[in-house]
């Protein structure tokens, strides 16, 4: 099995699974409720749910005959933390670019030349 981060990204790569997560962000739902907006079968939705569950993005409980699904956002937090490093990189890169452009606009003779 791939590492948790890879499994999460693989699960999120599918638009149907992202739509399911978006629906679950509004609250718990049954498989039938999750399948309703899609033009795919309930067993196909169940397969998507299995992928999301294996990636740690959702949990399923048993309530009588149904198995309601619920978003488990902890794994999404891990992705957010991982992406934060790259966000800082881009922010710092854009800050340096802004400073360089400001120097050029002022006609600063010490501005680095390429």
PDB file of N, CA and C in Angstrom:
ATOM      1  N   UNK A   1       0.849  -1.187   0.000  1.00  0.00           N
ATOM      2  CA  UNK A   1       0.000   0.000   0.000  1.00  0.00           C
ATOM      3  C   UNK A   1       0.889   1.242   0.000  1.00  0.00           C
ATOM      4  N   UNK A   2       0.522   2.241  -0.786  1.00  0.00           N
ATOM      5  CA  UNK A   2       1.335   3.460  -0.831  1.00  0.00           C
ATOM      6  C   UNK A   2       1.296   4.197   0.511  1.00  0.00           C
ATOM      7  N   UNK A   3       2.230   5.136   0.649  1.00  0.00           N
ATOM      8  CA  UNK A   3       2.237   5.936   1.868  1.00  0.00           C
ATOM      9  C   UNK A   3       0.940   6.741   1.957  1.00  0.00           C
ATOM     10  N   UNK A   4       0.577   7.178   3.171  1.00  0.00           N
ATOM     11  CA  UNK A   4      -0.718   7.870   3.342  1.00  0.00           C
ATOM     12  C   UNK A   4      -0.894   9.099   2.449  1.00  0.00           C
ATOM     13  N   UNK A   5       0.156   9.883   2.255  1.00  0.00           N
ATOM     14  CA  UNK A   5       0.038  11.078   1.428  1.00  0.00           C
ATOM     15  C   UNK A   5      -0.255  10.703  -0.025  1.00  0.00           C
ATOM     16  N   UNK A   6       0.430   9.692  -0.531  1.00  0.00           N
ATOM     17  CA  UNK A   6       0.195   9.235  -1.907  1.00  0.00           C
ATOM     18  C   UNK A   6      -1.211   8.672  -2.063  1.00  0.00           C
ATOM     19  N   UNK A   7      -1.660   7.904  -1.078  1.00  0.00           N
ATOM     20  CA  UNK A   7      -3.015   7.342  -1.129  1.00  0.00           C
ATOM     21  C   UNK A   7      -4.060   8.457  -1.124  1.00  0.00           C
ATOM     22  N   UNK A   8      -3.809   9.488  -0.355  1.00  0.00           N
ATOM     23  CA  UNK A   8      -4.749  10.610  -0.291  1.00  0.00           C
ATOM     24  C   UNK A   8      -4.808  11.339  -1.623  1.00  0.00           C
ATOM     25  N   UNK A   9      -3.635  11.639  -2.198  1.00  0.00           N
ATOM     26  CA  UNK A   9      -3.628  12.320  -3.498  1.00  0.00           C
ATOM     27  C   UNK A   9      -4.274  11.450  -4.573  1.00  0.00           C
ATOM     28  N   UNK A  10      -4.023  10.156  -4.542  1.00  0.00           N
ATOM     29  CA  UNK A  10      -4.639   9.255  -5.522  1.00  0.00           C
ATOM     30  C   UNK A  10      -6.165   9.265  -5.378  1.00  0.00           C
ATOM     31  N   UNK A  11      -6.645   9.258  -4.145  1.00  0.00           N
ATOM     32  CA  UNK A  11      -8.092   9.300  -3.916  1.00  0.00           C
ATOM     33  C   UNK A  11      -8.692  10.618  -4.399  1.00  0.00           C
ATOM     34  N   UNK A  12      -7.968  11.697  -4.209  1.00  0.00           N
ATOM     35  CA  UNK A  12      -8.466  13.017  -4.600  1.00  0.00           C
ATOM     36  C   UNK A  12      -8.334  13.285  -6.098  1.00  0.00           C
ATOM     37  N   UNK A  13      -7.632  12.416  -6.809  1.00  0.00           N
ATOM     38  CA  UNK A  13      -7.427  12.619  -8.244  1.00  0.00           C
ATOM     39  C   UNK A  13      -8.716  12.459  -9.045  1.00  0.00           C
ATOM     40  N   UNK A  14      -9.694  11.780  -8.485  1.00  0.00           N
ATOM     41  CA  UNK A  14     -10.937  11.521  -9.209  1.00  0.00           C
ATOM     42  C   UNK A  14     -11.992  12.576  -8.877  1.00  0.00           C
ATOM     43  N   UNK A  15     -12.599  13.197  -9.894  1.00  0.00           N
ATOM     44  CA  UNK A  15     -13.596  14.250  -9.630  1.00  0.00           C
ATOM     45  C   UNK A  15     -14.843  13.760  -8.891  1.00  0.00           C
ATOM     46  N   UNK A  16     -15.228  12.505  -9.118  1.00  0.00           N
ATOM     47  CA  UNK A  16     -16.392  11.966  -8.406  1.00  0.00           C
ATOM     48  C   UNK A  16     -16.092  11.884  -6.912  1.00  0.00           C
ATOM     49  N   UNK A  17     -14.903  11.433  -6.578  1.00  0.00           N
ATOM     50  CA  UNK A  17     -14.541  11.327  -5.158  1.00  0.00           C
ATOM     51  C   UNK A  17     -14.438  12.711  -4.522  1.00  0.00           C
ATOM     52  N   UNK A  18     -13.925  13.687  -5.264  1.00  0.00           N
ATOM     53  CA  UNK A  18     -13.879  15.058  -4.720  1.00  0.00           C
ATOM     54  C   UNK A  18     -15.285  15.591  -4.491  1.00  0.00           C
ATOM     55  N   UNK A  19     -16.211  15.280  -5.396  1.00  0.00           N
ATOM     56  CA  UNK A  19     -17.605  15.716  -5.232  1.00  0.00           C
ATOM     57  C   UNK A  19     -18.238  15.037  -4.021  1.00  0.00           C
ATOM     58  N   UNK A  20     -17.920  13.774  -3.809  1.00  0.00           N
ATOM     59  CA  UNK A  20     -18.435  13.063  -2.633  1.00  0.00           C
ATOM     60  C   UNK A  20     -17.922  13.718  -1.368  1.00  0.00           C
ATOM     61  N   UNK A  21     -16.640  14.058  -1.339  1.00  0.00           N
ATOM     62  CA  UNK A  21     -16.079  14.735  -0.159  1.00  0.00           C
ATOM     63  C   UNK A  21     -16.744  16.090   0.070  1.00  0.00           C
ATOM     64  N   UNK A  22     -16.991  16.813  -1.015  1.00  0.00           N
ATOM     65  CA  UNK A  22     -17.655  18.116  -0.889  1.00  0.00           C
ATOM     66  C   UNK A  22     -19.042  17.936  -0.274  1.00  0.00           C
ATOM     67  N   UNK A  23     -19.754  16.892  -0.688  1.00  0.00           N
ATOM     68  CA  UNK A  23     -21.078  16.631  -0.112  1.00  0.00           C
ATOM     69  C   UNK A  23     -20.958  16.263   1.359  1.00  0.00           C
ATOM     70  N   UNK A  24     -19.958  15.440   1.701  1.00  0.00           N
ATOM     71  CA  UNK A  24     -19.791  15.021   3.090  1.00  0.00           C
ATOM     72  C   UNK A  24     -19.317  16.171   3.987  1.00  0.00           C
ATOM     73  N   UNK A  25     -18.746  17.197   3.398  1.00  0.00           N
ATOM     74  CA  UNK A  25     -18.357  18.373   4.181  1.00  0.00           C
ATOM     75  C   UNK A  25     -19.596  19.068   4.746  1.00  0.00           C
ATOM     76  N   UNK A  26     -20.761  18.800   4.140  1.00  0.00           N
ATOM     77  CA  UNK A  26     -22.026  19.375   4.620  1.00  0.00           C
ATOM     78  C   UNK A  26     -22.651  18.525   5.723  1.00  0.00           C
ATOM     79  N   UNK A  27     -22.162  17.295   5.879  1.00  0.00           N
ATOM     80  CA  UNK A  27     -22.699  16.417   6.910  1.00  0.00           C
ATOM     81  C   UNK A  27     -22.763  14.979   6.459  1.00  0.00           C
ATOM     82  N   UNK A  28     -23.036  14.118   7.414  1.00  0.00           N
ATOM     83  CA  UNK A  28     -23.129  12.677   7.187  1.00  0.00           C
ATOM     84  C   UNK A  28     -24.164  12.357   6.112  1.00  0.00           C
ATOM     85  N   UNK A  29     -23.913  11.286   5.337  1.00  0.00           N
ATOM     86  CA  UNK A  29     -24.860  10.893   4.287  1.00  0.00           C
ATOM     87  C   UNK A  29     -24.775   9.393   4.047  1.00  0.00           C
ATOM     88  N   UNK A  30     -25.871   8.835   3.571  1.00  0.00           N
ATOM     89  CA  UNK A  30     -25.910   7.413   3.218  1.00  0.00           C
ATOM     90  C   UNK A  30     -25.350   7.237   1.805  1.00  0.00           C
ATOM     91  N   UNK A  31     -25.077   5.995   1.445  1.00  0.00           N
ATOM     92  CA  UNK A  31     -24.583   5.696   0.098  1.00  0.00           C
ATOM     93  C   UNK A  31     -25.614   6.146  -0.938  1.00  0.00           C
ATOM     94  N   UNK A  32     -26.877   5.884  -0.666  1.00  0.00           N
ATOM     95  CA  UNK A  32     -27.935   6.304  -1.587  1.00  0.00           C
ATOM     96  C   UNK A  32     -27.968   7.808  -1.789  1.00  0.00           C
ATOM     97  N   UNK A  33     -27.825   8.546  -0.708  1.00  0.00           N
ATOM     98  CA  UNK A  33     -27.807  10.016  -0.807  1.00  0.00           C
ATOM     99  C   UNK A  33     -26.585  10.486  -1.590  1.00  0.00           C
ATOM    100  N   UNK A  34     -25.460   9.823  -1.386  1.00  0.00           N
ATOM    101  CA  UNK A  34     -24.244  10.212  -2.099  1.00  0.00           C
ATOM    102  C   UNK A  34     -24.318   9.850  -3.580  1.00  0.00           C
ATOM    103  N   UNK A  35     -25.013   8.767  -3.898  1.00  0.00           N
ATOM    104  CA  UNK A  35     -25.132   8.313  -5.283  1.00  0.00           C
ATOM    105  C   UNK A  35     -26.115   9.150  -6.096  1.00  0.00           C
ATOM    106  N   UNK A  36     -27.075   9.777  -5.431  1.00  0.00           N
ATOM    107  CA  UNK A  36     -28.174  10.473  -6.118  1.00  0.00           C
ATOM    108  C   UNK A  36     -27.746  11.454  -7.211  1.00  0.00           C
ATOM    109  N   UNK A  37     -26.780  12.328  -6.987  1.00  0.00           N
ATOM    110  CA  UNK A  37     -26.475  13.308  -8.035  1.00  0.00           C
ATOM    111  C   UNK A  37     -25.647  12.761  -9.209  1.00  0.00           C
ATOM    112  N   UNK A  38     -25.204  11.525  -9.125  1.00  0.00           N
ATOM    113  CA  UNK A  38     -24.322  10.982 -10.151  1.00  0.00           C
ATOM    114  C   UNK A  38     -25.075  10.044 -11.092  1.00  0.00           C
ATOM    115  N   UNK A  39     -24.613   9.969 -12.315  1.00  0.00           N
ATOM    116  CA  UNK A  39     -25.218   9.053 -13.288  1.00  0.00           C
ATOM    117  C   UNK A  39     -24.427   7.746 -13.327  1.00  0.00           C
ATOM    118  N   UNK A  40     -24.027   7.283 -12.143  1.00  0.00           N
ATOM    119  CA  UNK A  40     -23.337   5.998 -12.021  1.00  0.00           C
ATOM    120  C   UNK A  40     -24.103   5.149 -11.011  1.00  0.00           C
ATOM    121  N   UNK A  41     -23.838   3.872 -11.037  1.00  0.00           N
ATOM    122  CA  UNK A  41     -24.578   2.953 -10.171  1.00  0.00           C
ATOM    123  C   UNK A  41     -24.157   3.103  -8.710  1.00  0.00           C
ATOM    124  N   UNK A  42     -25.022   2.622  -7.841  1.00  0.00           N
ATOM    125  CA  UNK A  42     -24.720   2.651  -6.413  1.00  0.00           C
ATOM    126  C   UNK A  42     -23.479   1.801  -6.095  1.00  0.00           C
ATOM    127  N   UNK A  43     -23.305   0.618  -6.754  1.00  0.00           N
ATOM    128  CA  UNK A  43     -22.074  -0.138  -6.514  1.00  0.00           C
ATOM    129  C   UNK A  43     -20.818   0.640  -6.936  1.00  0.00           C
ATOM    130  N   UNK A  44     -20.920   1.434  -8.007  1.00  0.00           N
ATOM    131  CA  UNK A  44     -19.771   2.251  -8.424  1.00  0.00           C
ATOM    132  C   UNK A  44     -19.462   3.305  -7.365  1.00  0.00           C
ATOM    133  N   UNK A  45     -20.495   3.907  -6.801  1.00  0.00           N
ATOM    134  CA  UNK A  45     -20.292   4.878  -5.722  1.00  0.00           C
ATOM    135  C   UNK A  45     -19.664   4.183  -4.523  1.00  0.00           C
ATOM    136  N   UNK A  46     -20.106   2.973  -4.235  1.00  0.00           N
ATOM    137  CA  UNK A  46     -19.530   2.210  -3.122  1.00  0.00           C
ATOM    138  C   UNK A  46     -18.036   1.971  -3.330  1.00  0.00           C
ATOM    139  N   UNK A  47     -17.625   1.730  -4.571  1.00  0.00           N
ATOM    140  CA  UNK A  47     -16.198   1.550  -4.854  1.00  0.00           C
ATOM    141  C   UNK A  47     -15.434   2.839  -4.585  1.00  0.00           C
ATOM    142  N   UNK A  48     -16.020   3.969  -4.985  1.00  0.00           N
ATOM    143  CA  UNK A  48     -15.391   5.261  -4.689  1.00  0.00           C
ATOM    144  C   UNK A  48     -15.270   5.464  -3.179  1.00  0.00           C
ATOM    145  N   UNK A  49     -16.311   5.097  -2.463  1.00  0.00           N
ATOM    146  CA  UNK A  49     -16.289   5.239  -1.004  1.00  0.00           C
ATOM    147  C   UNK A  49     -15.216   4.360  -0.374  1.00  0.00           C
ATOM    148  N   UNK A  50     -15.017   3.194  -0.929  1.00  0.00           N
ATOM    149  CA  UNK A  50     -13.978   2.300  -0.413  1.00  0.00           C
ATOM    150  C   UNK A  50     -12.594   2.929  -0.579  1.00  0.00           C
ATOM    151  N   UNK A  51     -12.356   3.550  -1.730  1.00  0.00           N
ATOM    152  CA  UNK A  51     -11.078   4.223  -1.966  1.00  0.00           C
ATOM    153  C   UNK A  51     -10.899   5.365  -0.967  1.00  0.00           C
ATOM    154  N   UNK A  52     -11.954   6.156  -0.776  1.00  0.00           N
ATOM    155  CA  UNK A  52     -11.880   7.268   0.175  1.00  0.00           C
ATOM    156  C   UNK A  52     -11.655   6.773   1.596  1.00  0.00           C
ATOM    157  N   UNK A  53     -12.295   5.672   1.943  1.00  0.00           N
ATOM    158  CA  UNK A  53     -12.135   5.106   3.278  1.00  0.00           C
ATOM    159  C   UNK A  53     -10.713   4.567   3.470  1.00  0.00           C
ATOM    160  N   UNK A  54     -10.185   3.872   2.475  1.00  0.00           N
ATOM    161  CA  UNK A  54      -8.821   3.341   2.567  1.00  0.00           C
ATOM    162  C   UNK A  54      -7.784   4.454   2.652  1.00  0.00           C
ATOM    163  N   UNK A  55      -8.087   5.591   2.048  1.00  0.00           N
ATOM    164  CA  UNK A  55      -7.183   6.744   2.108  1.00  0.00           C
ATOM    165  C   UNK A  55      -7.328   7.503   3.426  1.00  0.00           C
ATOM    166  N   UNK A  56      -8.297   7.124   4.249  1.00  0.00           N
ATOM    167  CA  UNK A  56      -8.496   7.778   5.528  1.00  0.00           C
ATOM    168  C   UNK A  56      -9.267   9.083   5.449  1.00  0.00           C
ATOM    169  N   UNK A  57      -9.957   9.303   4.325  1.00  0.00           N
ATOM    170  CA  UNK A  57     -10.695  10.557   4.136  1.00  0.00           C
ATOM    171  C   UNK A  57     -12.128  10.504   4.649  1.00  0.00           C
ATOM    172  N   UNK A  58     -12.679   9.297   4.770  1.00  0.00           N
ATOM    173  CA  UNK A  58     -14.032   9.155   5.299  1.00  0.00           C
ATOM    174  C   UNK A  58     -14.069   7.994   6.281  1.00  0.00           C
ATOM    175  N   UNK A  59     -15.095   7.993   7.097  1.00  0.00           N
ATOM    176  CA  UNK A  59     -15.375   6.850   7.959  1.00  0.00           C
ATOM    177  C   UNK A  59     -16.802   6.414   7.682  1.00  0.00           C
ATOM    178  N   UNK A  60     -17.043   5.121   7.858  1.00  0.00           N
ATOM    179  CA  UNK A  60     -18.399   4.589   7.689  1.00  0.00           C
ATOM    180  C   UNK A  60     -18.766   3.870   8.974  1.00  0.00           C
ATOM    181  N   UNK A  61     -19.961   4.152   9.440  1.00  0.00           N
ATOM    182  CA  UNK A  61     -20.460   3.511  10.649  1.00  0.00           C
ATOM    183  C   UNK A  61     -21.649   2.647  10.279  1.00  0.00           C
ATOM    184  N   UNK A  62     -22.084   1.838  11.194  1.00  0.00           N
ATOM    185  CA  UNK A  62     -23.260   1.008  10.932  1.00  0.00           C
ATOM    186  C   UNK A  62     -24.396   1.522  11.800  1.00  0.00           C
ATOM    187  N   UNK A  63     -25.508   1.839  11.150  1.00  0.00           N
ATOM    188  CA  UNK A  63     -26.716   2.277  11.851  1.00  0.00           C
ATOM    189  C   UNK A  63     -27.876   1.477  11.280  1.00  0.00           C
ATOM    190  N   UNK A  64     -28.271   0.448  12.001  1.00  0.00           N
ATOM    191  CA  UNK A  64     -29.320  -0.484  11.542  1.00  0.00           C
ATOM    192  C   UNK A  64     -28.888  -1.076  10.208  1.00  0.00           C
ATOM    193  N   UNK A  65     -29.638  -0.841   9.147  1.00  0.00           N
ATOM    194  CA  UNK A  65     -29.298  -1.409   7.839  1.00  0.00           C
ATOM    195  C   UNK A  65     -28.414  -0.502   6.995  1.00  0.00           C
ATOM    196  N   UNK A  66     -28.241   0.718   7.396  1.00  0.00           N
ATOM    197  CA  UNK A  66     -27.453   1.642   6.569  1.00  0.00           C
ATOM    198  C   UNK A  66     -26.038   1.787   7.112  1.00  0.00           C
ATOM    199  N   UNK A  67     -25.185   2.293   6.264  1.00  0.00           N
ATOM    200  CA  UNK A  67     -23.803   2.573   6.658  1.00  0.00           C
ATOM    201  C   UNK A  67     -23.495   4.024   6.311  1.00  0.00           C
ATOM    202  N   UNK A  68     -23.912   4.960   7.162  1.00  0.00           N
ATOM    203  CA  UNK A  68     -23.675   6.372   6.872  1.00  0.00           C
ATOM    204  C   UNK A  68     -22.183   6.682   6.781  1.00  0.00           C
ATOM    205  N   UNK A  69     -21.855   7.616   5.904  1.00  0.00           N
ATOM    206  CA  UNK A  69     -20.475   8.044   5.686  1.00  0.00           C
ATOM    207  C   UNK A  69     -20.282   9.426   6.291  1.00  0.00           C
ATOM    208  N   UNK A  70     -19.076   9.645   6.771  1.00  0.00           N
ATOM    209  CA  UNK A  70     -18.756  10.934   7.384  1.00  0.00           C
ATOM    210  C   UNK A  70     -17.346  11.328   6.965  1.00  0.00           C
ATOM    211  N   UNK A  71     -17.154  12.602   6.695  1.00  0.00           N
ATOM    212  CA  UNK A  71     -15.844  13.128   6.339  1.00  0.00           C
ATOM    213  C   UNK A  71     -14.909  13.022   7.532  1.00  0.00           C
ATOM    214  N   UNK A  72     -13.684  12.590   7.284  1.00  0.00           N
ATOM    215  CA  UNK A  72     -12.631  12.588   8.299  1.00  0.00           C
ATOM    216  C   UNK A  72     -11.544  13.516   7.778  1.00  0.00           C
ATOM    217  N   UNK A  73     -11.568  14.753   8.218  1.00  0.00           N
ATOM    218  CA  UNK A  73     -10.724  15.799   7.638  1.00  0.00           C
ATOM    219  C   UNK A  73      -9.278  15.780   8.112  1.00  0.00           C
ATOM    220  N   UNK A  74      -8.919  14.883   9.009  1.00  0.00           N
ATOM    221  CA  UNK A  74      -7.539  14.857   9.514  1.00  0.00           C
ATOM    222  C   UNK A  74      -6.537  14.643   8.386  1.00  0.00           C
ATOM    223  N   UNK A  75      -6.856  13.756   7.456  1.00  0.00           N
ATOM    224  CA  UNK A  75      -5.933  13.497   6.341  1.00  0.00           C
ATOM    225  C   UNK A  75      -5.799  14.722   5.446  1.00  0.00           C
ATOM    226  N   UNK A  76      -6.879  15.481   5.301  1.00  0.00           N
ATOM    227  CA  UNK A  76      -6.812  16.717   4.512  1.00  0.00           C
ATOM    228  C   UNK A  76      -5.902  17.733   5.188  1.00  0.00           C
ATOM    229  N   UNK A  77      -5.862  17.717   6.509  1.00  0.00           N
ATOM    230  CA  UNK A  77      -4.973  18.606   7.259  1.00  0.00           C
ATOM    231  C   UNK A  77      -3.517  18.255   6.970  1.00  0.00           C
ATOM    232  N   UNK A  78      -3.232  16.949   6.856  1.00  0.00           N
ATOM    233  CA  UNK A  78      -1.873  16.517   6.526  1.00  0.00           C
ATOM    234  C   UNK A  78      -1.448  17.051   5.155  1.00  0.00           C
ATOM    235  N   UNK A  79      -2.369  17.028   4.191  1.00  0.00           N
ATOM    236  CA  UNK A  79      -2.068  17.570   2.862  1.00  0.00           C
ATOM    237  C   UNK A  79      -1.827  19.069   2.960  1.00  0.00           C
ATOM    238  N   UNK A  80      -2.672  19.743   3.699  1.00  0.00           N
ATOM    239  CA  UNK A  80      -2.519  21.185   3.869  1.00  0.00           C
ATOM    240  C   UNK A  80      -1.156  21.525   4.480  1.00  0.00           C
ATOM    241  N   UNK A  81      -0.755  20.762   5.486  1.00  0.00           N
ATOM    242  CA  UNK A  81       0.546  20.991   6.113  1.00  0.00           C
ATOM    243  C   UNK A  81       1.682  20.740   5.127  1.00  0.00           C
ATOM    244  N   UNK A  82       1.564  19.684   4.321  1.00  0.00           N
ATOM    245  CA  UNK A  82       2.584  19.370   3.324  1.00  0.00           C
ATOM    246  C   UNK A  82       2.677  20.476   2.275  1.00  0.00           C
ATOM    247  N   UNK A  83       1.520  20.977   1.829  1.00  0.00           N
ATOM    248  CA  UNK A  83       1.501  22.037   0.819  1.00  0.00           C
ATOM    249  C   UNK A  83       1.996  23.377   1.359  1.00  0.00           C
ATOM    250  N   UNK A  84       1.905  23.571   2.650  1.00  0.00           N
ATOM    251  CA  UNK A  84       2.314  24.836   3.265  1.00  0.00           C
ATOM    252  C   UNK A  84       3.769  25.178   2.945  1.00  0.00           C
ATOM    253  N   UNK A  85       4.627  24.178   2.925  1.00  0.00           N
ATOM    254  CA  UNK A  85       6.038  24.401   2.580  1.00  0.00           C
ATOM    255  C   UNK A  85       6.158  25.024   1.204  1.00  0.00           C
ATOM    256  N   UNK A  86       5.390  24.531   0.265  1.00  0.00           N
ATOM    257  CA  UNK A  86       5.450  25.027  -1.100  1.00  0.00           C
ATOM    258  C   UNK A  86       4.768  26.384  -1.232  1.00  0.00           C
ATOM    259  N   UNK A  87       3.745  26.619  -0.457  1.00  0.00           N
ATOM    260  CA  UNK A  87       3.110  27.940  -0.463  1.00  0.00           C
ATOM    261  C   UNK A  87       4.107  28.988   0.000  1.00  0.00           C
ATOM    262  N   UNK A  88       4.839  28.672   1.058  1.00  0.00           N
ATOM    263  CA  UNK A  88       5.853  29.614   1.551  1.00  0.00           C
ATOM    264  C   UNK A  88       6.922  29.855   0.490  1.00  0.00           C
ATOM    265  N   UNK A  89       7.338  28.798  -0.211  1.00  0.00           N
ATOM    266  CA  UNK A  89       8.324  28.938  -1.279  1.00  0.00           C
ATOM    267  C   UNK A  89       7.838  29.924  -2.335  1.00  0.00           C
ATOM    268  N   UNK A  90       6.589  29.742  -2.787  1.00  0.00           N
ATOM    269  CA  UNK A  90       6.060  30.628  -3.829  1.00  0.00           C
ATOM    270  C   UNK A  90       5.856  32.041  -3.313  1.00  0.00           C
ATOM    271  N   UNK A  91       5.398  32.182  -2.087  1.00  0.00           N
ATOM    272  CA  UNK A  91       5.231  33.523  -1.522  1.00  0.00           C
ATOM    273  C   UNK A  91       6.569  34.247  -1.481  1.00  0.00           C
ATOM    274  N   UNK A  92       7.616  33.570  -1.016  1.00  0.00           N
ATOM    275  CA  UNK A  92       8.944  34.183  -0.947  1.00  0.00           C
ATOM    276  C   UNK A  92       9.472  34.503  -2.345  1.00  0.00           C
ATOM    277  N   UNK A  93       9.223  33.627  -3.313  1.00  0.00           N
ATOM    278  CA  UNK A  93       9.656  33.873  -4.691  1.00  0.00           C
ATOM    279  C   UNK A  93       8.963  35.099  -5.268  1.00  0.00           C
ATOM    280  N   UNK A  94       7.659  35.210  -5.035  1.00  0.00           N
ATOM    281  CA  UNK A  94       6.927  36.374  -5.535  1.00  0.00           C
ATOM    282  C   UNK A  94       7.360  37.649  -4.819  1.00  0.00           C
ATOM    283  N   UNK A  95       7.671  37.562  -3.536  1.00  0.00           N
ATOM    284  CA  UNK A  95       8.167  38.731  -2.808  1.00  0.00           C
ATOM    285  C   UNK A  95       9.490  39.210  -3.407  1.00  0.00           C
ATOM    286  N   UNK A  96      10.386  38.276  -3.736  1.00  0.00           N
ATOM    287  CA  UNK A  96      11.664  38.652  -4.349  1.00  0.00           C
ATOM    288  C   UNK A  96      11.431  39.269  -5.722  1.00  0.00           C
ATOM    289  N   UNK A  97      10.501  38.711  -6.484  1.00  0.00           N
ATOM    290  CA  UNK A  97      10.188  39.255  -7.803  1.00  0.00           C
ATOM    291  C   UNK A  97       9.613  40.662  -7.670  1.00  0.00           C
ATOM    292  N   UNK A  98       8.718  40.881  -6.712  1.00  0.00           N
ATOM    293  CA  UNK A  98       8.153  42.218  -6.477  1.00  0.00           C
ATOM    294  C   UNK A  98       9.254  43.218  -6.143  1.00  0.00           C
ATOM    295  N   UNK A  99      10.186  42.819  -5.279  1.00  0.00           N
ATOM    296  CA  UNK A  99      11.288  43.710  -4.896  1.00  0.00           C
ATOM    297  C   UNK A  99      12.157  44.028  -6.107  1.00  0.00           C
ATOM    298  N   UNK A 100      12.439  43.048  -6.924  1.00  0.00           N
ATOM    299  CA  UNK A 100      13.251  43.252  -8.125  1.00  0.00           C
ATOM    300  C   UNK A 100      12.557  44.202  -9.095  1.00  0.00           C
ATOM    301  N   UNK A 101      11.252  43.992  -9.313  1.00  0.00           N
ATOM    302  CA  UNK A 101      10.507  44.867 -10.219  1.00  0.00           C
ATOM    303  C   UNK A 101      10.445  46.295  -9.688  1.00  0.00           C
ATOM    304  N   UNK A 102      10.319  46.436  -8.369  1.00  0.00           N
ATOM    305  CA  UNK A 102      10.311  47.782  -7.776  1.00  0.00           C
ATOM    306  C   UNK A 102      11.651  48.467  -8.010  1.00  0.00           C
ATOM    307  N   UNK A 103      12.746  47.720  -7.896  1.00  0.00           N
ATOM    308  CA  UNK A 103      14.072  48.299  -8.159  1.00  0.00           C
ATOM    309  C   UNK A 103      14.176  48.742  -9.614  1.00  0.00           C
ATOM    310  N   UNK A 104      13.699  47.936 -10.528  1.00  0.00           N
ATOM    311  CA  UNK A 104      13.759  48.281 -11.947  1.00  0.00           C
ATOM    312  C   UNK A 104      12.932  49.526 -12.244  1.00  0.00           C
ATOM    313  N   UNK A 105      11.754  49.630 -11.630  1.00  0.00           N
ATOM    314  CA  UNK A 105      10.892  50.779 -11.875  1.00  0.00           C
ATOM    315  C   UNK A 105      11.514  52.073 -11.355  1.00  0.00           C
ATOM    316  N   UNK A 106      12.277  51.959 -10.291  1.00  0.00           N
ATOM    317  CA  UNK A 106      12.957  53.141  -9.733  1.00  0.00           C
ATOM    318  C   UNK A 106      14.206  53.490 -10.526  1.00  0.00           C
ATOM    319  N   UNK A 107      14.588  52.618 -11.455  1.00  0.00           N
ATOM    320  CA  UNK A 107      15.804  52.848 -12.200  1.00  0.00           C
ATOM    321  C   UNK A 107      17.050  52.589 -11.375  1.00  0.00           C
ATOM    322  N   UNK A 108      16.961  51.728 -10.404  1.00  0.00           N
ATOM    323  CA  UNK A 108      18.068  51.391  -9.505  1.00  0.00           C
ATOM    324  C   UNK A 108      19.212  50.770 -10.317  1.00  0.00           C
ATOM    325  N   UNK A 109      20.375  51.433 -10.332  1.00  0.00           N
ATOM    326  CA  UNK A 109      21.481  50.893 -11.108  1.00  0.00           C
ATOM    327  C   UNK A 109      22.055  49.609 -10.483  1.00  0.00           C
ATOM    328  N   UNK A 110      21.738  49.340  -9.236  1.00  0.00           N
ATOM    329  CA  UNK A 110      22.260  48.139  -8.582  1.00  0.00           C
ATOM    330  C   UNK A 110      21.333  46.943  -8.750  1.00  0.00           C
ATOM    331  N   UNK A 111      20.231  47.120  -9.493  1.00  0.00           N
ATOM    332  CA  UNK A 111      19.331  45.995  -9.718  1.00  0.00           C
ATOM    333  C   UNK A 111      20.071  44.924 -10.519  1.00  0.00           C
ATOM    334  N   UNK A 112      19.965  43.699 -10.118  1.00  0.00           N
ATOM    335  CA  UNK A 112      20.666  42.626 -10.847  1.00  0.00           C
ATOM    336  C   UNK A 112      20.222  42.596 -12.308  1.00  0.00           C
ATOM    337  N   UNK A 113      21.178  42.378 -13.179  1.00  0.00           N
ATOM    338  CA  UNK A 113      20.883  42.312 -14.614  1.00  0.00           C
ATOM    339  C   UNK A 113      21.072  40.879 -15.071  1.00  0.00           C
ATOM    340  N   UNK A 114      20.173  40.426 -15.925  1.00  0.00           N
ATOM    341  CA  UNK A 114      20.279  39.043 -16.430  1.00  0.00           C
ATOM    342  C   UNK A 114      20.879  39.033 -17.795  1.00  0.00           C
TER     343      UNK A 114
END
